[in-house]
Amino acid sequence: MRRSFTCLSILVFFVPFLHAQDMIRTVNLGQVPDSTLPAGSSVKFYSNASIVTLINNISQKANEQALTGKTQSPAQYDLYFTDYAHAHGITCAQARQQIHMWANTDSIKVLDNDLLQGARHYFLQQFQASSLFYEKAAEYQAGNLPAKITSADWKDSTIIQAVEETCTMYLLAGNSSTEGGDHKRAILLYRKADSLFTLCGHPADRPDPLASRKNYLAELLSSALYAEGCLLGGEAGLKLLAQATSLEQTALTRCSQTAAPQEWARAHCNLGTLLQAQAELVEEDATADSLYLQAISAYNAALAVYTRAALPQEWARIQNNMGVVLSKLGAIEEAIVNFKTALEIFTQKDHPGDWALTQYNLGNMLQSQASERKEAEAAPLFQQSAVAYKLALEVYTQKQHPEEWGWAQHKLGVSLYQQGRVSAGRELLSQSVTAFRAALTVRTQDCHPEEWASTQYNLGTAFWEESGRAAGDNVSLLEEAIKAYDAALTVYSKSAYPNQWFNTQNGLGLLYEQKQQWEKAIAHFEKIRDMEPMYAAQKVNELRKKAGK
């Protein structure tokens, strides 16, 4: 029986298309006390209110960048400080430094103002505290609203402004939770903001001054539901994803391709992403395929607006996402075309995140395609996939993107092994071992037990193959293979992972046979006798003869 080599199913990191408009309003900061910066400040004039407004705007922009899947560099974040810096006659870097001084000033730390403290903690990246302060400010403001807003109240601009300000505070609280990764709390806070619109019984025959705010809030809530749904998985995750899908479908009833093409296309992108995420979680293949096909339909609709000529980056992202969906439907060649097409737009210099993601996805598809071909046709495909993974690793560094780095290292190890297995020498196999060992520094047993076991098994198989090419250290390489297989068995139990358990037990039997340790080899073949009785019996009889029994 041949020893087998485990390749994990294709892992895809796709970029969601949950966009948001520039809808954060400036809240009334009249209650934020003014003060002066510490001695030595070069700022001409400033107020606490102006700094709080600046930080609130940064919260908004950062949240929008997260929704669109874009990553901001420090240089780009400096753009948020431009207006403030110009108003005070300083550079963006000086503005950042001065606000850092402000946030750490003792007199500011003790000010009893929830809105100010929410902004201060946000700037210091203390997102949990920031969210709590923003929520407290919102609750105080909400307490001053009427119990029910009547049709007549819609003529009162002060009431509408008070609703907007309260909503903004809840949104800022939700944004802080989102930044801190607490999507469950963000959902709660966005729903509190949404409850304000239930309070407002808007007359059907009048323009709704809060309509744009409602739409923006729906996108934020949809994004938080998406993030938490993907995190939870299972039935609970599907429930949240279904709620987000409903929000996007409702959004499509409020806009048309003719009247609001960007909003219409954005909603279709969001819908495609959500349908794709649901398909990942459902257990029935037929249901998953149906959801994937619906996702493709939604993406194709968006492409009517997001054309290559008009919006190349958005167009390329859809090409990437459609490539992922096509791969799930088994259309590997079509998926490869989509990824290569996206790479005509994405460059490492201008779009490093999207470029690396698409290179990784391309590597996955080439590897999958190679696994279905004969050895002569497979070898160049494995080589191309290794090139794609290495390119992705130029962006996915261990320090900045540890999880993506670990996945790419594992997949690179697979492609290198497959090349080395049919090549002369041991160089490629040695590189494969290095890649698997690198992956194990991130894919740990505590955090990713199943993935860790898969990498351990693959590492053992690479050591085993390399031992056949080694002149002097053959025994040590066999020992390393046994060590890796034994590690894999700490996760691969017979009940939970019967196929992986069988392959690993069989591999250990063959390894001990190669080392002429007959009793240990027999013990492993006896363990698999109930799964492959004829094969196991034959191996045990052969080994007993070799052992002289």
CSV table of C-alpha atoms in Angstrom, one decimal, residues 285-540:
chain,number,residue,atom,x,y,z
A,285,ASP,CA,-23.6,20.0,-1.1
A,286,ALA,CA,-26.7,20.9,-3.1
A,287,THR,CA,-27.6,23.8,-0.9
A,288,ALA,CA,-24.0,25.0,-1.0
A,289,ASP,CA,-23.8,24.8,-4.8
A,290,SER,CA,-27.1,26.8,-5.0
A,291,LEU,CA,-25.7,29.5,-2.8
A,292,TYR,CA,-22.4,29.7,-4.8
A,293,LEU,CA,-24.4,30.1,-8.0
A,294,GLN,CA,-26.5,32.9,-6.4
A,295,ALA,CA,-23.2,34.5,-5.3
A,296,ILE,CA,-21.9,34.4,-8.9
A,297,SER,CA,-25.2,36.0,-10.1
A,298,ALA,CA,-24.8,38.8,-7.6
A,299,TYR,CA,-21.1,39.4,-8.6
A,300,ASN,CA,-22.0,39.4,-12.3
A,301,ALA,CA,-24.7,42.0,-11.6
A,302,ALA,CA,-22.2,44.2,-9.8
A,303,LEU,CA,-19.9,44.0,-12.8
A,304,ALA,CA,-22.4,45.9,-14.8
A,305,VAL,CA,-21.3,49.0,-12.8
A,306,TYR,CA,-17.8,47.9,-11.7
A,307,THR,CA,-16.3,47.7,-15.1
A,308,ARG,CA,-12.6,47.3,-15.7
A,309,ALA,CA,-12.3,50.7,-17.4
A,310,ALA,CA,-14.3,52.7,-14.8
A,311,LEU,CA,-13.4,51.0,-11.5
A,312,PRO,CA,-10.5,48.6,-12.2
A,313,GLN,CA,-9.7,47.8,-8.5
A,314,GLU,CA,-13.3,46.9,-7.7
A,315,TRP,CA,-13.6,44.9,-10.9
A,316,ALA,CA,-10.4,43.0,-10.0
A,317,ARG,CA,-11.7,42.2,-6.5
A,318,ILE,CA,-14.9,40.7,-8.0
A,319,GLN,CA,-12.7,38.6,-10.4
A,320,ASN,CA,-10.9,37.3,-7.3
A,321,ASN,CA,-14.1,36.5,-5.4
A,322,MET,CA,-15.6,34.8,-8.4
A,323,GLY,CA,-12.5,32.8,-8.8
A,324,VAL,CA,-13.0,31.5,-5.2
A,325,VAL,CA,-16.6,30.6,-5.9
A,326,LEU,CA,-15.7,28.8,-9.2
A,327,SER,CA,-13.1,26.8,-7.3
A,328,LYS,CA,-15.7,25.7,-4.8
A,329,LEU,CA,-17.9,24.5,-7.7
A,330,GLY,CA,-15.0,22.5,-9.1
A,331,ALA,CA,-14.4,24.8,-12.1
A,332,ILE,CA,-10.6,25.0,-11.5
A,333,GLU,CA,-9.5,26.1,-14.9
A,334,GLU,CA,-12.1,28.9,-15.0
A,335,ALA,CA,-11.0,30.0,-11.5
A,336,ILE,CA,-7.3,30.2,-12.6
A,337,VAL,CA,-8.4,32.5,-15.5
A,338,ASN,CA,-10.2,34.8,-13.0
A,339,PHE,CA,-7.2,35.0,-10.7
A,340,LYS,CA,-4.8,35.7,-13.5
A,341,THR,CA,-7.2,38.4,-14.8
A,342,ALA,CA,-7.3,40.0,-11.4
A,343,LEU,CA,-3.5,40.1,-11.3
A,344,GLU,CA,-3.5,42.2,-14.5
A,345,ILE,CA,-4.8,45.0,-12.2
A,346,PHE,CA,-3.4,44.2,-8.8
A,347,THR,CA,0.3,45.0,-8.4
A,348,GLN,CA,2.6,44.4,-5.5
A,349,LYS,CA,3.5,48.0,-5.3
A,350,ASP,CA,0.0,49.6,-5.5
A,351,HIS,CA,-2.2,46.8,-4.1
A,352,PRO,CA,0.0,44.6,-1.9
A,353,GLY,CA,-2.8,43.0,0.1
A,354,ASP,CA,-5.0,42.2,-2.9
A,355,TRP,CA,-2.0,41.1,-4.9
A,356,ALA,CA,-0.8,38.7,-2.3
A,357,LEU,CA,-4.3,37.3,-1.7
A,358,THR,CA,-4.8,36.7,-5.4
A,359,GLN,CA,-1.3,35.1,-5.7
A,360,TYR,CA,-2.2,32.8,-2.8
A,361,ASN,CA,-5.5,31.8,-4.4
A,362,LEU,CA,-3.8,31.3,-7.8
A,363,GLY,CA,-1.3,29.0,-6.1
A,364,ASN,CA,-4.1,27.0,-4.5
A,365,MET,CA,-5.8,26.5,-7.9
A,366,LEU,CA,-2.6,25.5,-9.7
A,367,GLN,CA,-1.9,23.0,-6.9
A,368,SER,CA,-5.4,21.6,-7.1
A,369,GLN,CA,-5.1,21.3,-10.9
A,370,ALA,CA,-1.8,19.6,-10.6
A,371,SER,CA,-3.1,17.0,-8.2
A,372,GLU,CA,-5.6,15.8,-10.9
A,373,ARG,CA,-2.9,15.5,-13.6
A,374,LYS,CA,-0.4,12.8,-14.5
A,375,GLU,CA,3.1,13.3,-13.1
A,376,ALA,CA,4.6,14.7,-16.4
A,377,GLU,CA,1.8,17.4,-16.6
A,378,ALA,CA,1.6,17.9,-12.8
A,379,ALA,CA,5.3,18.9,-12.2
A,380,PRO,CA,5.2,22.3,-14.0
A,381,LEU,CA,1.9,23.1,-12.4
A,382,PHE,CA,3.3,22.4,-8.9
A,383,GLN,CA,6.3,24.6,-9.8
A,384,GLN,CA,4.0,27.4,-10.9
A,385,SER,CA,2.0,27.1,-7.6
A,386,ALA,CA,5.2,27.3,-5.6
A,387,VAL,CA,6.2,30.5,-7.4
A,388,ALA,CA,2.8,32.0,-6.6
A,389,TYR,CA,3.1,31.1,-2.9
A,390,LYS,CA,6.6,32.6,-2.8
A,391,LEU,CA,5.3,35.8,-4.3
A,392,ALA,CA,2.5,35.9,-1.7
A,393,LEU,CA,5.1,35.5,1.0
A,394,GLU,CA,6.8,38.7,-0.1
A,395,VAL,CA,3.8,40.5,1.4
A,396,TYR,CA,2.6,37.9,4.0
A,397,THR,CA,5.5,38.2,6.4
A,398,GLN,CA,5.6,36.3,9.7
A,399,LYS,CA,5.6,39.6,11.7
A,400,GLN,CA,2.8,41.4,9.9
A,401,HIS,CA,0.6,38.6,8.7
A,402,PRO,CA,1.4,35.5,10.8
A,403,GLU,CA,-1.7,33.5,10.0
A,404,GLU,CA,-1.5,34.0,6.3
A,405,TRP,CA,2.3,33.4,6.4
A,406,GLY,CA,1.7,30.1,8.2
A,407,TRP,CA,-0.9,28.9,5.6
A,408,ALA,CA,1.2,29.9,2.7
A,409,GLN,CA,4.2,28.1,4.1
A,410,HIS,CA,2.2,24.9,4.5
A,411,LYS,CA,0.9,25.1,0.9
A,412,LEU,CA,4.4,26.0,-0.3
A,413,GLY,CA,5.7,22.9,1.4
A,414,VAL,CA,3.1,20.7,-0.4
A,415,SER,CA,4.1,22.1,-3.8
A,416,LEU,CA,7.8,21.7,-3.1
A,417,TYR,CA,7.3,18.1,-1.9
A,418,GLN,CA,5.3,17.2,-5.0
A,419,GLN,CA,8.1,18.6,-7.2
A,420,GLY,CA,10.9,16.9,-5.1
A,421,ARG,CA,9.1,13.6,-5.1
A,422,VAL,CA,9.6,13.2,-8.8
A,423,SER,CA,13.0,15.0,-9.1
A,424,ALA,CA,16.5,13.9,-8.6
A,425,GLY,CA,18.4,15.0,-5.4
A,426,ARG,CA,17.0,16.2,-2.1
A,427,GLU,CA,17.1,20.0,-2.4
A,428,LEU,CA,13.4,20.5,-3.1
A,429,LEU,CA,12.5,18.0,-0.3
A,430,SER,CA,14.7,19.8,2.1
A,431,GLN,CA,13.0,23.1,1.2
A,432,SER,CA,9.7,21.4,1.7
A,433,VAL,CA,10.8,20.4,5.2
A,434,THR,CA,11.8,23.9,6.0
A,435,ALA,CA,8.4,25.3,4.8
A,436,PHE,CA,6.5,22.8,7.0
A,437,ARG,CA,8.6,23.6,10.0
A,438,ALA,CA,8.0,27.3,9.4
A,439,ALA,CA,4.2,26.7,9.2
A,440,LEU,CA,4.3,24.8,12.6
A,441,THR,CA,5.5,28.0,14.3
A,442,VAL,CA,2.0,29.5,13.5
A,443,ARG,CA,-0.2,26.5,13.1
A,444,THR,CA,0.2,25.4,16.7
A,445,GLN,CA,-1.5,22.4,18.3
A,446,ASP,CA,-3.2,24.7,20.9
A,447,CYS,CA,-4.7,27.1,18.3
A,448,HIS,CA,-5.1,25.0,15.2
A,449,PRO,CA,-4.9,21.3,16.2
A,450,GLU,CA,-6.3,19.8,13.0
A,451,GLU,CA,-4.1,22.0,10.8
A,452,TRP,CA,-1.1,21.3,13.1
A,453,ALA,CA,-1.6,17.6,12.7
A,454,SER,CA,-1.9,17.9,9.0
A,455,THR,CA,1.4,19.8,8.8
A,456,GLN,CA,3.1,17.3,11.1
A,457,TYR,CA,2.0,14.4,8.9
A,458,ASN,CA,3.2,16.2,5.8
A,459,LEU,CA,6.5,17.0,7.5
A,460,GLY,CA,6.9,13.3,8.4
A,461,THR,CA,6.2,12.3,4.8
A,462,ALA,CA,8.7,14.8,3.5
A,463,PHE,CA,11.4,13.5,5.9
A,464,TRP,CA,10.6,10.0,4.8
A,465,GLU,CA,10.9,10.8,1.1
A,466,GLU,CA,14.2,12.7,1.7
A,467,SER,CA,15.6,9.8,3.6
A,468,GLY,CA,15.6,7.8,0.4
A,469,ARG,CA,17.9,10.4,-1.2
A,470,ALA,CA,20.3,10.8,1.8
A,471,ALA,CA,23.7,9.1,1.8
A,472,GLY,CA,24.8,9.3,5.4
A,473,ASP,CA,22.0,10.5,7.6
A,474,ASN,CA,19.2,8.2,6.4
A,475,VAL,CA,18.5,6.9,9.9
A,476,SER,CA,18.2,10.3,11.4
A,477,LEU,CA,15.7,11.4,8.8
A,478,LEU,CA,13.6,8.3,9.4
A,479,GLU,CA,13.6,9.1,13.1
A,480,GLU,CA,12.4,12.6,12.3
A,481,ALA,CA,9.6,11.1,10.1
A,482,ILE,CA,8.5,8.8,13.0
A,483,LYS,CA,8.6,11.8,15.4
A,484,ALA,CA,6.4,13.8,13.2
A,485,TYR,CA,3.9,11.0,12.6
A,486,ASP,CA,3.7,10.3,16.4
A,487,ALA,CA,2.9,14.0,16.9
A,488,ALA,CA,0.1,13.8,14.3
A,489,LEU,CA,-1.4,10.9,16.2
A,490,THR,CA,-1.9,13.1,19.3
A,491,VAL,CA,-4.7,14.7,17.3
A,492,TYR,CA,-5.6,12.1,14.7
A,493,SER,CA,-7.7,9.7,16.8
A,494,LYS,CA,-9.3,6.7,15.2
A,495,SER,CA,-12.8,7.9,16.1
A,496,ALA,CA,-12.5,11.5,15.0
A,497,TYR,CA,-10.2,11.2,12.0
A,498,PRO,CA,-10.3,7.5,10.8
A,499,ASN,CA,-8.7,8.1,7.4
A,500,GLN,CA,-5.9,10.2,8.7
A,501,TRP,CA,-5.4,7.8,11.7
A,502,PHE,CA,-5.2,4.9,9.3
A,503,ASN,CA,-2.6,6.6,7.0
A,504,THR,CA,-0.4,7.6,9.9
A,505,GLN,CA,-0.5,4.2,11.6
A,506,ASN,CA,0.2,2.5,8.3
A,507,GLY,CA,3.1,5.0,7.6
A,508,LEU,CA,4.6,4.2,11.0
A,509,GLY,CA,4.4,0.5,10.3
A,510,LEU,CA,6.3,1.0,7.0
A,511,LEU,CA,8.9,3.2,8.6
A,512,TYR,CA,9.6,0.7,11.4
A,513,GLU,CA,9.8,-2.0,8.8
A,514,GLN,CA,12.4,0.0,6.9
A,515,LYS,CA,14.3,0.4,10.1
A,516,GLN,CA,14.0,-3.4,10.7
A,517,GLN,CA,12.3,-2.9,14.0
A,518,TRP,CA,9.9,-5.8,13.3
A,519,GLU,CA,7.9,-5.8,16.6
A,520,LYS,CA,7.1,-2.1,16.4
A,521,ALA,CA,6.1,-2.4,12.8
A,522,ILE,CA,3.8,-5.4,13.6
A,523,ALA,CA,2.2,-3.5,16.4
A,524,HIS,CA,1.1,-0.7,14.0
A,525,PHE,CA,-0.2,-3.0,11.4
A,526,GLU,CA,-2.2,-4.9,14.0
A,527,LYS,CA,-3.9,-1.6,14.9
A,528,ILE,CA,-5.3,-1.2,11.4
A,529,ARG,CA,-6.3,-4.9,11.0
A,530,ASP,CA,-10.1,-4.1,11.5
A,531,MET,CA,-10.0,-1.4,8.7
A,532,GLU,CA,-7.9,-3.3,6.1
A,533,PRO,CA,-7.9,-6.9,7.3
A,534,MET,CA,-6.3,-8.6,4.3
A,535,TYR,CA,-3.6,-5.9,3.8
A,536,ALA,CA,-2.7,-5.9,7.6
A,537,ALA,CA,-2.6,-9.7,7.8
A,538,GLN,CA,-0.3,-9.9,4.9
A,539,LYS,CA,2.1,-7.3,6.3
A,540,VAL,CA,2.0,-9.0,9.8
